[in-house]
Short mmCIF file of C-alpha atoms in Angstrom, two decimals:
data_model
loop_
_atom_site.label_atom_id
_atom_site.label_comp_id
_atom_site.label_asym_id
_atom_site.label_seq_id
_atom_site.Cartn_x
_atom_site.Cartn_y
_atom_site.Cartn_z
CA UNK J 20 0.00 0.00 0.00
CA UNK J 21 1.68 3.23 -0.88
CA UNK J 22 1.13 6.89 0.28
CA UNK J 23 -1.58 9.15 -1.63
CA UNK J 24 -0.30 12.37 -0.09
CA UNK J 25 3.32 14.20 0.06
CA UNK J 26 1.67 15.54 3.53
CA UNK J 27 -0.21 12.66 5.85
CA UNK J 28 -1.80 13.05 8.88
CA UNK J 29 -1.11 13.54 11.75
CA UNK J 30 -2.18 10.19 12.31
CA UNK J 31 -1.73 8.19 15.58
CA UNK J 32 1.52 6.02 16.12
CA UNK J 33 2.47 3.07 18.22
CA UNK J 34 5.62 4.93 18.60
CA UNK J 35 5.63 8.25 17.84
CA UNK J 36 2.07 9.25 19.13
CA UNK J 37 0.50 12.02 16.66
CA UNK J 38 3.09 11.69 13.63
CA UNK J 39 2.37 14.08 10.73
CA UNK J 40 3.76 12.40 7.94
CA UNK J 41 6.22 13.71 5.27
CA UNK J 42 6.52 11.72 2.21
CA UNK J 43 9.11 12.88 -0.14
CA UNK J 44 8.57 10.04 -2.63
CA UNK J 45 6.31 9.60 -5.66
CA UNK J 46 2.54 8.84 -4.71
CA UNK J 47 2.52 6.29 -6.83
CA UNK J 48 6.18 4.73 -7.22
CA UNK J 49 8.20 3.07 -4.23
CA UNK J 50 11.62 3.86 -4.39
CA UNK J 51 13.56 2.63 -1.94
CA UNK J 52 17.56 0.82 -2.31
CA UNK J 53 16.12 -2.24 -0.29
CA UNK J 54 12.80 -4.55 -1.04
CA UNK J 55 12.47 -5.72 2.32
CA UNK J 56 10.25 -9.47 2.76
CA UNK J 57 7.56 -7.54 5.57
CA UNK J 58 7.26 -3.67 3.62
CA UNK J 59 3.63 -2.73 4.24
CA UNK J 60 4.18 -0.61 1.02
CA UNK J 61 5.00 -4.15 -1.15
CA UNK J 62 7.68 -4.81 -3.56
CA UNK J 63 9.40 -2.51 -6.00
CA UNK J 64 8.42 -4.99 -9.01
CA UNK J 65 4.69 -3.36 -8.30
CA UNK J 66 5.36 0.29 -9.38
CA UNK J 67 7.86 -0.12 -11.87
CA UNK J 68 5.76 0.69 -14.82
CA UNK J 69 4.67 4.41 -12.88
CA UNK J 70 6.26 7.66 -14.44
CA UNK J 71 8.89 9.25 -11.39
CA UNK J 72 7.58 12.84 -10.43
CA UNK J 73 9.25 14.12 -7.40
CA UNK J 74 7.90 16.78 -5.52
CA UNK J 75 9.61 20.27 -5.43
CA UNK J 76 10.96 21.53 -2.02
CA UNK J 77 8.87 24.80 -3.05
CA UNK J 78 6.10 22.50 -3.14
CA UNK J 79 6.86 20.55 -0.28
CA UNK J 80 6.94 24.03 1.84
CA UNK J 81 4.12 25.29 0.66
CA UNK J 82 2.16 21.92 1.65
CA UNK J 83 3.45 21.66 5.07
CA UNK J 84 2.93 25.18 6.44
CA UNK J 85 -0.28 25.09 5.18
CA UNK J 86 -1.04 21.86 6.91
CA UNK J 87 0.86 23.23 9.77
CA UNK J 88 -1.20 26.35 10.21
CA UNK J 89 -4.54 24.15 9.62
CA UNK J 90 -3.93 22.64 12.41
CA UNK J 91 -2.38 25.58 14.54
CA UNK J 92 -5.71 27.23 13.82
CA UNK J 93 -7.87 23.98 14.75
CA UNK J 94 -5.91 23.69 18.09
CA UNK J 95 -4.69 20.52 16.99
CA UNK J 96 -1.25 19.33 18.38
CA UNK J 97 1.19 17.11 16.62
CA UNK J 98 4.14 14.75 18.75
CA UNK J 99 6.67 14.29 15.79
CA UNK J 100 6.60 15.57 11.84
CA UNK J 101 8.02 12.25 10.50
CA UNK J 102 10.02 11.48 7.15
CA UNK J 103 8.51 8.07 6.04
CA UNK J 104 6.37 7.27 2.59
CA UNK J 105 6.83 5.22 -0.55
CA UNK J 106 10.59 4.05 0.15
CA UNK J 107 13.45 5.09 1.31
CA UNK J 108 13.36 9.47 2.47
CA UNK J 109 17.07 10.28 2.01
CA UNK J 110 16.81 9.02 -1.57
CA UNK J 111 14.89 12.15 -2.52
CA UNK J 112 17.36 14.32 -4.64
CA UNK J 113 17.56 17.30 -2.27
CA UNK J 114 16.72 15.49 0.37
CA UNK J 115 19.26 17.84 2.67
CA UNK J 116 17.04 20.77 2.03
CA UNK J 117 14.05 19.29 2.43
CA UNK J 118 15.90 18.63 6.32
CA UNK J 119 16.27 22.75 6.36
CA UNK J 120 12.55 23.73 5.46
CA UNK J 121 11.04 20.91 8.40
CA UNK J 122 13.30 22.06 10.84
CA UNK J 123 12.39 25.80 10.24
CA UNK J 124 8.68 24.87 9.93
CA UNK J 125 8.59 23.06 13.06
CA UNK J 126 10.19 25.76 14.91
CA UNK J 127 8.09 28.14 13.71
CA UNK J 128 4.26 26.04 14.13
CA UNK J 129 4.91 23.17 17.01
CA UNK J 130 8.43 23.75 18.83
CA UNK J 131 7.71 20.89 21.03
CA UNK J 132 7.15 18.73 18.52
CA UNK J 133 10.32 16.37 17.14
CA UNK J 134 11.85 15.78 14.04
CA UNK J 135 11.82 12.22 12.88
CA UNK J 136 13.72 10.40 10.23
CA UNK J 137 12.54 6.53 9.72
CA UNK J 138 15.47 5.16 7.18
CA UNK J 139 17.46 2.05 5.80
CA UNK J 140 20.38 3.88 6.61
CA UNK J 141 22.22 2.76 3.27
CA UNK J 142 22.96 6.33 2.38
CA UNK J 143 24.81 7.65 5.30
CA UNK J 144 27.87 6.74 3.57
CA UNK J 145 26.95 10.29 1.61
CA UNK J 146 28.65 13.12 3.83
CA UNK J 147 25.57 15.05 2.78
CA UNK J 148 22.89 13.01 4.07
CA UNK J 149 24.99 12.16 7.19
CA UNK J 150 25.27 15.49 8.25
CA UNK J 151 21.77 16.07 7.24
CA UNK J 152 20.82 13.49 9.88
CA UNK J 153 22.27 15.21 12.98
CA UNK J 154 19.46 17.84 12.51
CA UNK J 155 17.13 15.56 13.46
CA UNK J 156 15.68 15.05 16.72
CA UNK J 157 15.02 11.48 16.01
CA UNK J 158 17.48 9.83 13.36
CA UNK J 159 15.92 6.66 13.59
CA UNK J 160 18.36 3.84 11.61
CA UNK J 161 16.96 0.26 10.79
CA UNK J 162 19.30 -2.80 11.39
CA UNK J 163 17.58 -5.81 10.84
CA UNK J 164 20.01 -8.69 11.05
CA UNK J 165 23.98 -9.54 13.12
CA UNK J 166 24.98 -11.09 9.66
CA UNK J 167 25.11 -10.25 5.68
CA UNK J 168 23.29 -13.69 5.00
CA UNK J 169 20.38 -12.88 7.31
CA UNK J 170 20.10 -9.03 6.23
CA UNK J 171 20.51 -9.75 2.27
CA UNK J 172 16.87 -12.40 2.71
CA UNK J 173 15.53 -9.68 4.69
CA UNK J 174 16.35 -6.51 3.08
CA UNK J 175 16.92 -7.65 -0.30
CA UNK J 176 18.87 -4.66 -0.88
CA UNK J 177 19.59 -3.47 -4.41
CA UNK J 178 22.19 -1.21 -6.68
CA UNK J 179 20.95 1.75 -4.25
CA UNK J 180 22.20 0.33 -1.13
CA UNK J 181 25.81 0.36 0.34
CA UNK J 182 27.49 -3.01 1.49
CA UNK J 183 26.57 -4.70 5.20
CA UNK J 184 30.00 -3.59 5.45
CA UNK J 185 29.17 -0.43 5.41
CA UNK J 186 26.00 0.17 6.89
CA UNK J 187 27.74 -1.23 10.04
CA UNK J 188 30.61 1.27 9.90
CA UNK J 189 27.96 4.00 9.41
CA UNK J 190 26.32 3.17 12.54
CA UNK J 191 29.08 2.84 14.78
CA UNK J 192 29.88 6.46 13.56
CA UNK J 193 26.41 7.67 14.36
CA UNK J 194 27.00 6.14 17.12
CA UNK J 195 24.72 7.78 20.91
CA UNK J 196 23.29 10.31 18.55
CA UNK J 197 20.79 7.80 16.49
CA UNK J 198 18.00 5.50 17.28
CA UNK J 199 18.27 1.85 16.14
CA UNK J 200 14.52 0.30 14.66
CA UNK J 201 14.32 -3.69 14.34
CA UNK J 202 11.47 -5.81 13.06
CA UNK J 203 11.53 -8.82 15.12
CA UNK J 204 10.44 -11.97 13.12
CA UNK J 205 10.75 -15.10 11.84
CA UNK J 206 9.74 -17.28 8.64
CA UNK J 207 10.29 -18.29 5.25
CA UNK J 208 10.79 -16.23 1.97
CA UNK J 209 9.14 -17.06 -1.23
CA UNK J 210 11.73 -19.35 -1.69
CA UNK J 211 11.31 -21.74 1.00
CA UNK J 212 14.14 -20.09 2.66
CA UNK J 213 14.32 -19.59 6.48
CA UNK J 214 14.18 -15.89 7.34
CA UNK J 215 14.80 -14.76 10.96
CA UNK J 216 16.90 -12.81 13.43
CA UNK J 217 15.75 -14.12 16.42
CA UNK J 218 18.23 -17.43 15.91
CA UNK J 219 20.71 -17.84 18.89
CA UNK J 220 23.43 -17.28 16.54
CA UNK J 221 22.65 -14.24 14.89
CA UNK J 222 20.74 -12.42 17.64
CA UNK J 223 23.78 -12.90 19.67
CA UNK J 224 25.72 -11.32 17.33
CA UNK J 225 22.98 -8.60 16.53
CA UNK J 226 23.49 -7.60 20.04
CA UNK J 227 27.44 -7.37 19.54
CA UNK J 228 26.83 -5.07 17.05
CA UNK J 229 24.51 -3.14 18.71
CA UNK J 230 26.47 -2.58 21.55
CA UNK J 231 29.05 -1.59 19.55
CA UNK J 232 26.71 1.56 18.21
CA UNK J 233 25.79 2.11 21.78
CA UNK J 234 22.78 4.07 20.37
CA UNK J 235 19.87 6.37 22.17
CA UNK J 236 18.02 3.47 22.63
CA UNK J 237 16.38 0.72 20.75
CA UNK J 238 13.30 0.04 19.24
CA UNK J 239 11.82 -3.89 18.62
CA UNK J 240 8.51 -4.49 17.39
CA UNK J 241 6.40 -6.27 15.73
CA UNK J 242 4.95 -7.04 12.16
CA UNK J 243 1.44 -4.81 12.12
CA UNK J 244 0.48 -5.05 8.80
CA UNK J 245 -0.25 -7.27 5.67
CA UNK J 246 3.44 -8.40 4.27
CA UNK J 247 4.89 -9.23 0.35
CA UNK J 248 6.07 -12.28 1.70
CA UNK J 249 3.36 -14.89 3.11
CA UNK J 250 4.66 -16.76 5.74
CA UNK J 251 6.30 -14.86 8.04
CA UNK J 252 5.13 -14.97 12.21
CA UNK J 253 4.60 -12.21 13.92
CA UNK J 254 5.91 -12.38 17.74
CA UNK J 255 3.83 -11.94 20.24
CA UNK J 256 4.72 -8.78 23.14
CA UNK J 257 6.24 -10.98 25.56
CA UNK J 258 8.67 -12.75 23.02
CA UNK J 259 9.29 -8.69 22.20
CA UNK J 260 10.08 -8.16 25.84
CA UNK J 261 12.42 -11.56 26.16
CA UNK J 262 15.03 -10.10 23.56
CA UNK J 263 14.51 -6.41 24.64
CA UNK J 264 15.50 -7.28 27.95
CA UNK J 265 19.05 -8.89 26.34
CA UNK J 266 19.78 -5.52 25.77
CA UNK J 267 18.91 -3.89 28.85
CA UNK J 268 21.22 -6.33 30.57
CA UNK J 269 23.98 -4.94 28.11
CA UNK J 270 23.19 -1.20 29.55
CA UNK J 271 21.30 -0.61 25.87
CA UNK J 272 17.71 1.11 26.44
CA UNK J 273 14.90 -1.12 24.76
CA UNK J 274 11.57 -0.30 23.43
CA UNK J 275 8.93 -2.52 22.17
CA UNK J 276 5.83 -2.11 20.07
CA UNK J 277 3.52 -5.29 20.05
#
């Protein structure tokens, strides 16, 4: 299912309580430099044949201080303005100014509220979009397996994405200042292949990495919605709250959404 709007919401989140939505990406083209197995908004393959039309940042300001001032005038309040849509954020093309114009809107409408990246984290390996990041109240970085194997049947990632290699070093050099977002699972891929990262082995290691990042804190939780890939199991809160608390041994803050 893909985003309709450039501006959504706000709409109520499990973890970000009223998130008003910013989605930089076509409306009806998913761009993104993985294809994970669980991505509510399906696989590439499906939008292929739609024509790319990016949004302006004129446009994109326009939109969201008009939305902003709706809902200033309404009395409406708003926890978080969130980059998330049809892919991956920080592959917009100016995605770095687009960073500039929500920061200055937020300020200027709802200075309580946060600033909230959800991404793949493939691109930090661009200064630009890594120093773009540390604007951001709430950089929040996904790192879905301890191993290449595990992430590659996960993430599927593409031409777009940097090595495992990679993505590790550009964690461990975003170190306390980012979030870290995992979807606990487990399953099989369309290819009878077993898909998980809640296996002794690579958990364990998972949690080597992760303590290695020595992020904000951690976020688990679960699968919510309907999946490309049939057959995976969603866990239930207390096998959440069994891994999270791995990490809380380990000093590491943990956070989980059932």
């Amino acid at each position: 299912m893909l985003f309709e709007q450039t501006i959504v919401g706000p709409i109520r989140s499990r973890r970000l309580g009223r998130s008003l939505g910013v989605n930089l990406l076509p409306l009806k083209h998913k761009i993104c430099s993985y294809d994970c197995i669980y991505c509510e908004c399906g696989w590439n393959k499906e939008s292929e044949d739609e024509i790319i039309e990016y949004v302006t940042p004129k446009q994109v300001r326009e939109m969201l201080e008009a939305r902003l001032q709706q809902l200033k005038k309404e009395g409406e309040e708003i926890d978080s303005i969130t980059f998330a849509g049809n892919g991956e954020p920080t592959l917009y093309p100016q995605f770095p100014e687009i960073v500039d114009i929500v920061v200055e809107m937020r300020d200027k409408y709802f200075p309580k509220a946060v600033t909230t990246l959800l991404t793949n984290a493939t691109q930090l390996t661009r200064p630009e979009i890594f120093d773009a990041l540390h604007k951001l109240d709430n950089p929040t970085l996904k790192l879905d397996a301890g191993n290449e194997l595990m992430r590659n049947r996960i993430n599927l990632p593409n031409e777009k994405a940097c090595s495992y290699d990679e993505l590790l070093d550009s964690l461990r050099r975003f170190g306390s200042n980012c979030i870290i977002q995992t979807l606990l699972f487990d399953g099989i891929n369309d290819e009878g292949e077993i898909v998980t990262n809640i296996d002794p082995e690579g958990f364990a290691k998972y949690v080597e990495i992760v303590k290695e990042i020595r992020p904000k804190f951690v976020q688990f939780y679960a699968l919510d919605r309907a999946t490309p890939a049939k057959h995976l199991r969603k866990l239930a809160t207390e096998e959440l709250e069994k891994y999270a608390e791995i990490l809380r041994k380990e000093g590491i803050e943990t956070k989980i959404y059932g």
